[in-house]
Coordinates of C-alpha atoms in Angstrom, one line a residue:
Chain A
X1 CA 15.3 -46.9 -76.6
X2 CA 12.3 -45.3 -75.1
X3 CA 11.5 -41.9 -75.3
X4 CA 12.0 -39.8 -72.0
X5 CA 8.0 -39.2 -71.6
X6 CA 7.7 -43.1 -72.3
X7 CA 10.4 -44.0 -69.8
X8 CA 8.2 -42.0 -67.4
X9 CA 5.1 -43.8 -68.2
X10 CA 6.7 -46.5 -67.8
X11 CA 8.3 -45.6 -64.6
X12 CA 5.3 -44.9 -63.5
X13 CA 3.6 -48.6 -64.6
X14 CA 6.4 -50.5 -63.2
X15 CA 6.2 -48.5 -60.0
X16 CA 2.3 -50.0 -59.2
X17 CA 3.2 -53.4 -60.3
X18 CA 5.9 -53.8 -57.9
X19 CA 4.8 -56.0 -55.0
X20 CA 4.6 -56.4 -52.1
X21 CA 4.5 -53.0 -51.5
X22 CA 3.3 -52.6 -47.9
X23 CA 0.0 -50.4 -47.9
X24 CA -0.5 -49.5 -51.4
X25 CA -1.9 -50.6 -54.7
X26 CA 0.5 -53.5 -56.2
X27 CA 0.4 -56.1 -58.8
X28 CA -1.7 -58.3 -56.3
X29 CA -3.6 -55.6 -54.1
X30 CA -6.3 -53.5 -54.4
X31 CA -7.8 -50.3 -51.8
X32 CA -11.1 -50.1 -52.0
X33 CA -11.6 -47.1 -54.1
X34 CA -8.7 -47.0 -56.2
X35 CA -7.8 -50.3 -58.1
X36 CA -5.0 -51.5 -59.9
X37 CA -6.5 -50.3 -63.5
X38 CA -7.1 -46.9 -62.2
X39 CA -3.2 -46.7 -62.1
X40 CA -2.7 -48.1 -65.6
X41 CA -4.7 -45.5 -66.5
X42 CA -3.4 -42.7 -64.6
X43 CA -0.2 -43.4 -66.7
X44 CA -1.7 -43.5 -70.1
X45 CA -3.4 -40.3 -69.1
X46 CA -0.4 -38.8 -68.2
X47 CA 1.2 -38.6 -71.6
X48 CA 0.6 -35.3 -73.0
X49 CA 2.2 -33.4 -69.9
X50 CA 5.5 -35.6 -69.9
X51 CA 5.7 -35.0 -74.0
X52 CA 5.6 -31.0 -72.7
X53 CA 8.0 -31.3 -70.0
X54 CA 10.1 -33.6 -72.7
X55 CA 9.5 -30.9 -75.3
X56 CA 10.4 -28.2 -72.9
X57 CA 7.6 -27.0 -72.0
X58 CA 7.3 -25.1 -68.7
X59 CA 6.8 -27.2 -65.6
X60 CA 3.6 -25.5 -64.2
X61 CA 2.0 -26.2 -67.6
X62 CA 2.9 -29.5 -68.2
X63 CA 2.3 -30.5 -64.5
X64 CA -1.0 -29.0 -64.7
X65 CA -2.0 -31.2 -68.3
X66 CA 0.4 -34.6 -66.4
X67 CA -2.7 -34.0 -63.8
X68 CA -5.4 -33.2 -65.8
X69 CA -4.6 -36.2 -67.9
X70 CA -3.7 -38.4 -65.1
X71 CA -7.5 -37.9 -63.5
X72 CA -9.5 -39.2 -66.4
X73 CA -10.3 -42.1 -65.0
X74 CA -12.2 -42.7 -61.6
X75 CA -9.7 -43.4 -59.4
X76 CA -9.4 -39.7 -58.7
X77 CA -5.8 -39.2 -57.3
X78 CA -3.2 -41.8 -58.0
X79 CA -0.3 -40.7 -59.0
X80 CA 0.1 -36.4 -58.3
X81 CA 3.2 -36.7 -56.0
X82 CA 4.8 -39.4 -58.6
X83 CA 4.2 -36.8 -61.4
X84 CA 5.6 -33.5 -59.3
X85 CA 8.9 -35.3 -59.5
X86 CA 8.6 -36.8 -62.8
X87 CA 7.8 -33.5 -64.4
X88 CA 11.1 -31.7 -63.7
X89 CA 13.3 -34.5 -64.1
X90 CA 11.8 -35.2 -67.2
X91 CA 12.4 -31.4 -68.4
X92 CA 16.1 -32.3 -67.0
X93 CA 16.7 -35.0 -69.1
X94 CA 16.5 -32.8 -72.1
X95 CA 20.0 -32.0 -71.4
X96 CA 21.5 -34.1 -68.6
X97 CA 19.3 -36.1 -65.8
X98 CA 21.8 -35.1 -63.2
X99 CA 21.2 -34.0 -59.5
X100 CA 23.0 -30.5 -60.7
X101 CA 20.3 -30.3 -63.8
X102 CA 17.2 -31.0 -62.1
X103 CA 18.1 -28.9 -59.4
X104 CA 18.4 -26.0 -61.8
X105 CA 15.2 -26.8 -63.3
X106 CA 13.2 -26.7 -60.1
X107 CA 15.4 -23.0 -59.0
X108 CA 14.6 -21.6 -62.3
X109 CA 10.3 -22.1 -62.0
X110 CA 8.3 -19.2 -62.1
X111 CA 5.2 -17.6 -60.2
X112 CA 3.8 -19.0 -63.9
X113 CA 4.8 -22.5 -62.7
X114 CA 3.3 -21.9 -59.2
X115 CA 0.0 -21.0 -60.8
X116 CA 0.1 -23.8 -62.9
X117 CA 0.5 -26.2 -59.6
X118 CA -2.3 -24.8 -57.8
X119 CA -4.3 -25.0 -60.9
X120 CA -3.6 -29.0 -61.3
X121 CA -5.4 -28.8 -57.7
X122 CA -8.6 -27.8 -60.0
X123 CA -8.8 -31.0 -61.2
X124 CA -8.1 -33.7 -58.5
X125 CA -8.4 -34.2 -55.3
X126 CA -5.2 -34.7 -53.2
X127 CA -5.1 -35.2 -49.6
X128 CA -3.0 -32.2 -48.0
X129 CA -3.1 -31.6 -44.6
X130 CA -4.0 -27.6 -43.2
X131 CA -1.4 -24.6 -44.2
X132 CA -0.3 -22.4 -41.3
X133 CA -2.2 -19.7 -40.9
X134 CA -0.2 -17.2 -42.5
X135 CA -0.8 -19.2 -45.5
X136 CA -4.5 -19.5 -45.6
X137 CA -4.4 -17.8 -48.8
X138 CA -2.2 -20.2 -50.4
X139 CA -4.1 -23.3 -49.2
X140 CA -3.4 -25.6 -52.2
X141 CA -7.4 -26.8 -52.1
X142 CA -8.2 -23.2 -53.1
X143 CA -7.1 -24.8 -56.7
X144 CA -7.1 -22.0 -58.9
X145 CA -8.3 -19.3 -56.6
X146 CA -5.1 -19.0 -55.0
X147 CA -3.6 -17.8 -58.2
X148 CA -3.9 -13.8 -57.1
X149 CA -2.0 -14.2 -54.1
X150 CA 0.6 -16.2 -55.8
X151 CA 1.5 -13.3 -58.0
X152 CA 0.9 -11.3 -54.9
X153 CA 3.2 -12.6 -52.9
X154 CA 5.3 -13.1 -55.9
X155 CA 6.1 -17.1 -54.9
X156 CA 7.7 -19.5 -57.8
X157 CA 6.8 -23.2 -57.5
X158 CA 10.2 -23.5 -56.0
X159 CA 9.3 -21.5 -53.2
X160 CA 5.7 -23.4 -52.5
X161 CA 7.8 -26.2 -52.6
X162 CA 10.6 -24.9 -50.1
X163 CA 7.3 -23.8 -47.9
X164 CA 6.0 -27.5 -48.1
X165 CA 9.3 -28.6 -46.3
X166 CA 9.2 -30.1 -44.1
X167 CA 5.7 -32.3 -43.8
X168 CA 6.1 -33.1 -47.8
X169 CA 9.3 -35.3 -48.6
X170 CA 8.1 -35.0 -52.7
X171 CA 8.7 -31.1 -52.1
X172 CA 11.7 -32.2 -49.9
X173 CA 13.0 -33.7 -53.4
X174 CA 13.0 -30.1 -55.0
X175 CA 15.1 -28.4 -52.8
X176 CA 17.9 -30.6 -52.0
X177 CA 18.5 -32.2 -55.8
X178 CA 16.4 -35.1 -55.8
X179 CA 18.5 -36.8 -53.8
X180 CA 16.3 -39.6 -52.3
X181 CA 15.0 -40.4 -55.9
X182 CA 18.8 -40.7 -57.2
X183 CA 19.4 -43.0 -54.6
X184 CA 16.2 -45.2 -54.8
X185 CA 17.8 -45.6 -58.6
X186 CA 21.2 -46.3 -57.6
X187 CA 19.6 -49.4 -55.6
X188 CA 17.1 -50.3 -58.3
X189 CA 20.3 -50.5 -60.3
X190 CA 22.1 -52.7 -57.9
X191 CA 18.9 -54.9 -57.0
X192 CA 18.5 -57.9 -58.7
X193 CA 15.8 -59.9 -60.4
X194 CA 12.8 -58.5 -62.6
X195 CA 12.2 -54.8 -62.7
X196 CA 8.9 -54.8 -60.7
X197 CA 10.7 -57.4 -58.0
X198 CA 13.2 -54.2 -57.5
X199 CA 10.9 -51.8 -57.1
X200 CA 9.2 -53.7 -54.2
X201 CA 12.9 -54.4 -52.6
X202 CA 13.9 -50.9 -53.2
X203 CA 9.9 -49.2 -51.9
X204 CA 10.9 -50.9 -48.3
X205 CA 14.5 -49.5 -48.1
X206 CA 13.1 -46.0 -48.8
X207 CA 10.0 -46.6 -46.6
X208 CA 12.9 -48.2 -43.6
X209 CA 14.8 -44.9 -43.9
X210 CA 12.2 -42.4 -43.2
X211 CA 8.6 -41.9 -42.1
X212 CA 6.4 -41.5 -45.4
X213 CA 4.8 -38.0 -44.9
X214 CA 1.6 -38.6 -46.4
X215 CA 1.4 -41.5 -43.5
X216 CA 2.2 -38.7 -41.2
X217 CA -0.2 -35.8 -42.4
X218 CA -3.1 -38.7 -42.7
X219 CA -2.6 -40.8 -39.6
X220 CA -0.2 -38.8 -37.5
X221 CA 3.9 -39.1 -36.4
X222 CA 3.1 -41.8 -34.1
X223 CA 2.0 -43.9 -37.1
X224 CA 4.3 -43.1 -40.0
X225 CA 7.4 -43.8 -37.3
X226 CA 5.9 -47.7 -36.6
X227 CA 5.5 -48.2 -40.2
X228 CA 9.3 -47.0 -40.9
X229 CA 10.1 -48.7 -37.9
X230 CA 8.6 -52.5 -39.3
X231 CA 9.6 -51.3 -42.2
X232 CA 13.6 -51.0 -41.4
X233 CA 13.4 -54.6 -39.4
X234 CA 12.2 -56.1 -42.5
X235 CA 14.5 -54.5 -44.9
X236 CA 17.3 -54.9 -42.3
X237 CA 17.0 -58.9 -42.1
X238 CA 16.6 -58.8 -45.7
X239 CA 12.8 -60.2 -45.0
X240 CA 11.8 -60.1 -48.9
X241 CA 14.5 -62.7 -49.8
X242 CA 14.4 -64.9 -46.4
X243 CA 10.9 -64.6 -45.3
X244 CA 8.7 -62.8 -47.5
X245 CA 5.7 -63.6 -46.0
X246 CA 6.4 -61.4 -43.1
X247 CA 6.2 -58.5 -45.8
X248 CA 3.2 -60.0 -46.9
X249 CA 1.7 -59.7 -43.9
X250 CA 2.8 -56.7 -43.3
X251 CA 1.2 -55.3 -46.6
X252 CA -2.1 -57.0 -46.1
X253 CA -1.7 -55.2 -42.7
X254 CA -1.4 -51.8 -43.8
X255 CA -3.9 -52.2 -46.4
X256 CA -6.6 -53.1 -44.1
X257 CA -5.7 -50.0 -41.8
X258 CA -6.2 -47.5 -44.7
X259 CA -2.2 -46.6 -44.3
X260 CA -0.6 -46.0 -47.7
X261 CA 2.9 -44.6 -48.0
X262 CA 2.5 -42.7 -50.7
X263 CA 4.9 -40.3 -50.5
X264 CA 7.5 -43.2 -50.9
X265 CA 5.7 -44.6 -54.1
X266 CA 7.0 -41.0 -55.4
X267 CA 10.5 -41.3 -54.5
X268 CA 10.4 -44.8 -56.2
X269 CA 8.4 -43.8 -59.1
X270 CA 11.0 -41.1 -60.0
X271 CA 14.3 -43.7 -59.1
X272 CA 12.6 -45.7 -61.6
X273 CA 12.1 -43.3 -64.0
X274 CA 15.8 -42.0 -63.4
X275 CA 17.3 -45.7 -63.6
X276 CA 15.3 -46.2 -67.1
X277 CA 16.6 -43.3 -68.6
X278 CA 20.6 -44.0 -67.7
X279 CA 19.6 -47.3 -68.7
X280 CA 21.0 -48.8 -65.4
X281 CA 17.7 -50.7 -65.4
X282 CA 16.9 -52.6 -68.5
X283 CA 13.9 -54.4 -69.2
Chain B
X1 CA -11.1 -38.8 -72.9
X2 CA -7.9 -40.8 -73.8
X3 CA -7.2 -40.5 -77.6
X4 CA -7.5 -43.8 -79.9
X5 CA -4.0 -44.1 -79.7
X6 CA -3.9 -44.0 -75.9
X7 CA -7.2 -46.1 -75.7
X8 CA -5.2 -49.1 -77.5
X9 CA -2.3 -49.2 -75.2
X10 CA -4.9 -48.9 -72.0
X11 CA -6.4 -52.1 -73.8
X12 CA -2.8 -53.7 -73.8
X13 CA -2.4 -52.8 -70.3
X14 CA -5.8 -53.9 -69.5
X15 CA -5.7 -57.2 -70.9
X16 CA -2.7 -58.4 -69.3
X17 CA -4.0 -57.3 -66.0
X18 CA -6.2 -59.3 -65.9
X19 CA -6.8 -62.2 -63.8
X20 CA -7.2 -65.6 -63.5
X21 CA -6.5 -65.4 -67.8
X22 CA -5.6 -69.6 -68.2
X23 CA -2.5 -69.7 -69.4
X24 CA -1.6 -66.4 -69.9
X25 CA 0.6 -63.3 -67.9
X26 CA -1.6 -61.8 -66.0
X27 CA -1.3 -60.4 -63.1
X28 CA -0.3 -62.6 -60.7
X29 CA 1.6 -64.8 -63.0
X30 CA 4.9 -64.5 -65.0
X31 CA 5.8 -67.4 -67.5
X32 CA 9.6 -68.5 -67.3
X33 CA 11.0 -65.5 -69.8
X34 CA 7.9 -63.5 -70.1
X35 CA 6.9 -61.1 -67.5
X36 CA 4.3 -59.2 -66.8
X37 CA 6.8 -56.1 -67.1
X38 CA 7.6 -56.8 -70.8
X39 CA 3.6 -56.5 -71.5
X40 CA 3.6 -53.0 -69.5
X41 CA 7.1 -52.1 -71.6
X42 CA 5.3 -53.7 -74.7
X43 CA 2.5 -51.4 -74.9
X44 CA 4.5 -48.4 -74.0
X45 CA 6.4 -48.8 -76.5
X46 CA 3.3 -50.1 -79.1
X47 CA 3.0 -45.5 -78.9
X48 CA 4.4 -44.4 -81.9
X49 CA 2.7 -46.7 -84.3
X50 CA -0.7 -46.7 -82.7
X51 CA -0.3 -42.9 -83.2
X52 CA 0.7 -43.1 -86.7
X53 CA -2.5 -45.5 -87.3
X54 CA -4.2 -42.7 -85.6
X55 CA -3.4 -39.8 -87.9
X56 CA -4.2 -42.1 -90.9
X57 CA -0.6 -43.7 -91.7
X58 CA -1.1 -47.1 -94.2
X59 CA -1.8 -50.4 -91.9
X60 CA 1.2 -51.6 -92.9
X61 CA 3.6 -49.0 -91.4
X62 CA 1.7 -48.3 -88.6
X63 CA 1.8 -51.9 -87.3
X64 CA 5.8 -52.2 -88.1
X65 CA 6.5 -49.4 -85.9
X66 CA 3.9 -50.6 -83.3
X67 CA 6.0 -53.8 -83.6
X68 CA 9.9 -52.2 -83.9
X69 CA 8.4 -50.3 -80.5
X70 CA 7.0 -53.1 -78.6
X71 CA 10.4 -55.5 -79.2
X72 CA 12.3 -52.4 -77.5
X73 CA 12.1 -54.8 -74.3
X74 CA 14.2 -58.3 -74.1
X75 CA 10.7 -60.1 -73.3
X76 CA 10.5 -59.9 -77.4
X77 CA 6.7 -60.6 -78.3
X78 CA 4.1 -59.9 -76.1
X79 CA 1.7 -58.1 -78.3
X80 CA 2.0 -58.9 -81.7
X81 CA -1.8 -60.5 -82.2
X82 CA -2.6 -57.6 -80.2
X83 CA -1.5 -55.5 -82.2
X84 CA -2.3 -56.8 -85.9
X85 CA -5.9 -56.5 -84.5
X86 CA -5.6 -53.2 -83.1
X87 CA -3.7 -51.4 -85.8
X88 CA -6.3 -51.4 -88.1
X89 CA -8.8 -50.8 -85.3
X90 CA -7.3 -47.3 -84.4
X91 CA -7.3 -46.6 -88.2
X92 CA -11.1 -47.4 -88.0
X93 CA -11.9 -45.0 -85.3
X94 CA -10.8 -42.3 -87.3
X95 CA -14.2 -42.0 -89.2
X96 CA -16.3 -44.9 -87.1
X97 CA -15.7 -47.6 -85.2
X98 CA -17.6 -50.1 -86.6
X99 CA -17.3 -53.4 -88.1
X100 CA -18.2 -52.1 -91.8
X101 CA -15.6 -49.5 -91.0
X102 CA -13.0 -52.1 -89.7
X103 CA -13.9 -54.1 -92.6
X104 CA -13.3 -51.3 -95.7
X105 CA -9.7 -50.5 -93.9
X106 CA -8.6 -54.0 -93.9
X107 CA -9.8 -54.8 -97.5
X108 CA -8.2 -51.3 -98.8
X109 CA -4.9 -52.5 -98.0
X110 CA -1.9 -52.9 -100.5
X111 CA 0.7 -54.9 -101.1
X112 CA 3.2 -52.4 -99.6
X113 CA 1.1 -52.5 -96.4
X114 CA 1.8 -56.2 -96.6
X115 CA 5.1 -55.4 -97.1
X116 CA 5.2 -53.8 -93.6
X117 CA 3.5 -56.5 -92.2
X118 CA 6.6 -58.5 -93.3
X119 CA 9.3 -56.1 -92.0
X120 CA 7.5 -56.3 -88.7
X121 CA 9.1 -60.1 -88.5
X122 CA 12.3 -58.8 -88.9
X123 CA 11.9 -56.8 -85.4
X124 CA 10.7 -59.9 -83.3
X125 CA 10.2 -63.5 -83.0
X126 CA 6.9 -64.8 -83.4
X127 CA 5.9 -68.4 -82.9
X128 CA 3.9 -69.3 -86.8
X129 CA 3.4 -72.5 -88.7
X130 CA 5.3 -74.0 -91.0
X131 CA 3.6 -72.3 -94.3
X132 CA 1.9 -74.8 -97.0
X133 CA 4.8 -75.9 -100.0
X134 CA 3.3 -73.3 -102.4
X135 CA 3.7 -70.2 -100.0
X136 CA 7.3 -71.2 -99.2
X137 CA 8.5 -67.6 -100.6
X138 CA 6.0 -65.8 -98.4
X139 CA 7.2 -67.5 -95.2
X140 CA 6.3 -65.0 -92.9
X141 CA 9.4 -65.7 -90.9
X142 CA 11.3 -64.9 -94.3
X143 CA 10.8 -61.0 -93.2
X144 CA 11.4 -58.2 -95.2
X145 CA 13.2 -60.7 -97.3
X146 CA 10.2 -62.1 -98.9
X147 CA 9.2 -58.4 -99.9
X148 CA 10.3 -59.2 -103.3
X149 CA 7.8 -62.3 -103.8
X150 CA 4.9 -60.3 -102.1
X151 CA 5.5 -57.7 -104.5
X152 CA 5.5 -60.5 -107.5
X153 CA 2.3 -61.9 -106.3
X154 CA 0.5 -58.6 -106.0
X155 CA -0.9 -60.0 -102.5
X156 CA -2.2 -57.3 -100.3
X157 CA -1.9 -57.8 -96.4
X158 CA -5.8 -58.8 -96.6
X159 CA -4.7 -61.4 -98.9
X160 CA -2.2 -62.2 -96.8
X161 CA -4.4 -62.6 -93.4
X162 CA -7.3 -64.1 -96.2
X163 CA -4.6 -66.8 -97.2
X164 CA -4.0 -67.4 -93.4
X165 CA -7.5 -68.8 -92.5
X166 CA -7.7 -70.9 -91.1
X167 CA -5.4 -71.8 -88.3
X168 CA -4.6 -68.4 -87.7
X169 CA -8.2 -66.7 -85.8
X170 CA -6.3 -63.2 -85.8
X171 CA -6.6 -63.2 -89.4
X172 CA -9.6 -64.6 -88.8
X173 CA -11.1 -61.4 -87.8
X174 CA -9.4 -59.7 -90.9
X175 CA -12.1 -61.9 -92.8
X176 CA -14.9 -61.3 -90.3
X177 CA -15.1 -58.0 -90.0
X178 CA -13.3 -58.6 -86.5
X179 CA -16.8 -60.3 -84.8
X180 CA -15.0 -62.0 -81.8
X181 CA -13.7 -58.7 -81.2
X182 CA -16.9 -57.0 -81.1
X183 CA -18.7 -59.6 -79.3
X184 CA -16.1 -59.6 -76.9
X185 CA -16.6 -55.7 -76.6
X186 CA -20.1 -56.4 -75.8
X187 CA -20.1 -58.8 -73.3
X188 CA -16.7 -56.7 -71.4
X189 CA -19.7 -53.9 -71.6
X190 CA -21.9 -55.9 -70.1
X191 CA -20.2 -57.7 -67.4
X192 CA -19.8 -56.7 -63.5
X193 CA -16.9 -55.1 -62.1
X194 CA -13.6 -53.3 -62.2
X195 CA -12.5 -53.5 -66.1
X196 CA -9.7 -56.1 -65.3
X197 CA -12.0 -58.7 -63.6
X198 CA -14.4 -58.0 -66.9
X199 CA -10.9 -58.7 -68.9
X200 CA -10.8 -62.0 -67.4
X201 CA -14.3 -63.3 -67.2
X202 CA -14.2 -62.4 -71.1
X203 CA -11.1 -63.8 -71.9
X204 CA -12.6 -67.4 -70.4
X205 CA -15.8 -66.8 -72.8
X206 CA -13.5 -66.5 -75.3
X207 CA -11.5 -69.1 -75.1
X208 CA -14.9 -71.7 -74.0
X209 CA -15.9 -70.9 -77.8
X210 CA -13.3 -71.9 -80.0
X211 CA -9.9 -73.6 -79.9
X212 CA -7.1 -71.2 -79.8
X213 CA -5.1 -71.2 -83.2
X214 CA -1.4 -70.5 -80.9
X215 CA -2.3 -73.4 -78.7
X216 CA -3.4 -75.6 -81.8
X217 CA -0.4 -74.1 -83.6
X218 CA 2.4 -75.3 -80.4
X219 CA 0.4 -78.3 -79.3
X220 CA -1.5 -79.3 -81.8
X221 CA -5.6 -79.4 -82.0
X222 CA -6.1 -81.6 -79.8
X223 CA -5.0 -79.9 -76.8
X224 CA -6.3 -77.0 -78.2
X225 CA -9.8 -78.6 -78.1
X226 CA -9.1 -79.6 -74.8
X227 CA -8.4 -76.6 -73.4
X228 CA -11.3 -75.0 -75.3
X229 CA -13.9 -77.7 -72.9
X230 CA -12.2 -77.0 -69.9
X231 CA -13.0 -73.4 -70.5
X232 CA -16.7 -73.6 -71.7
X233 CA -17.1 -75.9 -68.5
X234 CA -15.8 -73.7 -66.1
X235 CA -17.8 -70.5 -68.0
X236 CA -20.9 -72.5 -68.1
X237 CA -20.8 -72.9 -64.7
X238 CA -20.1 -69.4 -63.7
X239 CA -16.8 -71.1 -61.7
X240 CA -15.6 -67.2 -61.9
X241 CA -18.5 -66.3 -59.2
X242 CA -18.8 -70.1 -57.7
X243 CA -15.7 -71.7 -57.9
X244 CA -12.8 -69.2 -58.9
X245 CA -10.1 -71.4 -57.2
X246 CA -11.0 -73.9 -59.6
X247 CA -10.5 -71.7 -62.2
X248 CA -7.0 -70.4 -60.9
X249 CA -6.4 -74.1 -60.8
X250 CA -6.8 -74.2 -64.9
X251 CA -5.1 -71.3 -65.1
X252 CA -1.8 -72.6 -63.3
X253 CA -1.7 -76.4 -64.8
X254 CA -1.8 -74.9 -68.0
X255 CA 1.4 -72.1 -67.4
X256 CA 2.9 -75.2 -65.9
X257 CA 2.3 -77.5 -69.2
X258 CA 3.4 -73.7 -71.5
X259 CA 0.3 -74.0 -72.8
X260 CA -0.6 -70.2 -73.7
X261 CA -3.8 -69.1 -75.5
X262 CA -2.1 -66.3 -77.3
X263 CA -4.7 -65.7 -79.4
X264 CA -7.5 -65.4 -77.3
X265 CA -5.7 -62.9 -75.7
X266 CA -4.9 -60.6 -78.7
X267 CA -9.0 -60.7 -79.0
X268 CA -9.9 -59.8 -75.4
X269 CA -7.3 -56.4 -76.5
X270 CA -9.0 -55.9 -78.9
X271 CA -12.8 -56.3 -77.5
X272 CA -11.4 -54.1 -74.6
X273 CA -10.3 -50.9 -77.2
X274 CA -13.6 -51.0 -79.0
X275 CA -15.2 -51.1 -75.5
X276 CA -13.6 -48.1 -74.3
X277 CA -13.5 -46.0 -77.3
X278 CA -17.4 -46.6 -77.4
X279 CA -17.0 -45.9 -73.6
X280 CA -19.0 -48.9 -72.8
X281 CA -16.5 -49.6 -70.3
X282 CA -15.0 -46.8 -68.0
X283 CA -12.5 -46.7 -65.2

């Protein structure tokens, strides 16, 4: 049995290994900034943050140190959306890792918790796209300096998060009960083969069923729709099992255009973790 | 900064990243019941007794909870050399990574560490030698059953890794005052590019030099030997820069023929956590 924080981690590892995973760093690919490595060490990094959530610490705080933690190495940013979900359900699973639990802990965060978030921002650099202009304040990039008008406006992380939606499907996962990350570990559960071969099957089902937003916000609507589009062709003729070179190609495809579907790396990322710790997905 | 503890399980995670690695996980390659998955699980799990070598527990607990945690995952041993190195390692760094250092924590060990070292087999299957006649009652594959004999004898676990030279080069190091491991730190230091590539080109150093005591122990010396020139010829001629097909080549025949230098690897870990805890090498 692995500890909740560890099954995290470990989430979080098996999540990068999985391949092919059209336009992002796998088991066989690399960008050419961020490597493979810098993901293996993102997770290590992570630790002390997951032991907080795990020990109950507030989400805020223990997102901020997952982050702090997780940038250590080079790489900069790789895994601050995976984390945003991990944190809460982690600080779920101290009592039940339901949809009804981590929904609670996401309504019960604090403008503390909010500050914490924009603090992580302090230490990272995340690609977000431009706040509406009654938000200018609140522009995540301020980092830290945001924190006044936080308490201010008197906004809890839930509410930045309910702001995000929609153009963020990780913040999408807060307010409506992590529903896309318990379904991505209801199919890792019912996938076969090896772990990491399940989270590449599962990545294209979640990519096939709506555009990644982090596609979107980089290259545009246009974009993120042909990727889900390609992507729901492939999963729908079961491409991985009958011709996986099409996905292949695909990947290699998306790599070379610079277009990496993050945001579904997240949704995976927590499925994973989520399947590990109701042991629906053994290694 | 990543702690000791977290440096140690990077190295794991490092090490079997790497790739071409002859032989070995790495990865792009899975052997038949050993994945690359088990080695991410492995080291996750390795956390609880790297941290206890970290806050100054005995050896010889430390490495049976390293061990009890790794075998949490079916692919049952991935890191057990690994480990056995880097146990007393992270007990080293505590005052100074050095060899000295590395040296005095080894030769302070007890017969209760060895004792641990013992209940460790009890956790996991590890491939070992038929023992000589007159160390019959210490057959390491005995377990915590052969506690009772240790105990008798007064042998300490450096008597113990002392009584396994040679044929076994992870004791080896025991003896050395780990020199492979620091040489390999040195040259992973030295070499070009992403830490995983370095992993690799190391590893094939590694093995050019000597004959791998896992391979001479499954397939005798001869192969062993074999493998060893196949190595220094493809390292003395750079084939990593020149000719790496030729080296994937080596590195698939020799999964083919289950021919895994086990050893080598568990010395590349180990080269790689002295590395980045003297941040030599940093991602």
């Amino acid at each position: 049995m692995y500890t909740p924080a560890q099954n995290a981690r470990l989430a979080l590892l098996l999540e990068v290994a999985g391949t092919p995973k059209p336009g992002n760093v796998d088991r066989t690919r690399d960008l050419p900034d961020l490597h493979f490595e810098h993901f293996l060490a993102g997770a290590v990094g992570a630790q002390s943050g997951l032991e907080m959530a795990a020990d109950g610490a507030a989400v805020g705080s223990a997102f901020e140190r997952a982050i702090d933690g997780m940038a250590t190495q080079r790489g900069d940013n790789t895994q601050f959306g995976a984390l945003l979900l991990l944190v809460p359900l982690v600080r779920a699973s101290r009592s039940e890792l339901s949809p009804a639990v981590a929904e609670s802990v996401v309504e019960e965060t604090t403008v503390a918790d909010a500050a914490g978030f924009y603090r992580a921002f302090d230490h990272v650099d995340v690609f977000v796209d431009d706040p509406p202009a009654s938000m200018d304040d609140l522009d995540v990039r301020r980092g830290s300096d945001a924190v006044p008008a936080l308490f201010e406006r008197g906004l809890t992380l839930y509410d930045v998060m309910d702001h995000s939606v929609p153009g963020d499907d990780v913040a999408r996962e807060w307010v409506t009960g992590f529903d896309r990350s318990f379904l991505a570990a209801h199919r890792l559960a019912n996938a076969d083969g090896p772990a990491t071969d399940r989270a590449a099957s599962v990545f294209l089902s979640v990519l096939a069923e709506r555009p990644d937003t982090l596609v979107a916000n980089r290259h545009g609507e246009t974009v993120a729709r042909e990727v889900t589009d390609r992507a729901a062709e492939l999963h729908d003729s079961n491409a991985l099992g009958t011709d996986p070179d099409a996905v292949e190609r695909f990947a290699d495809e998306l790599v070379e255009r610079g277009v990496n579907p993050g945001t579904t790396a997240d949704i995976v990322a927590a499925g994973l973790f989520i399947a590990l710790e109701h042991e629906t997905l053994e290694l």
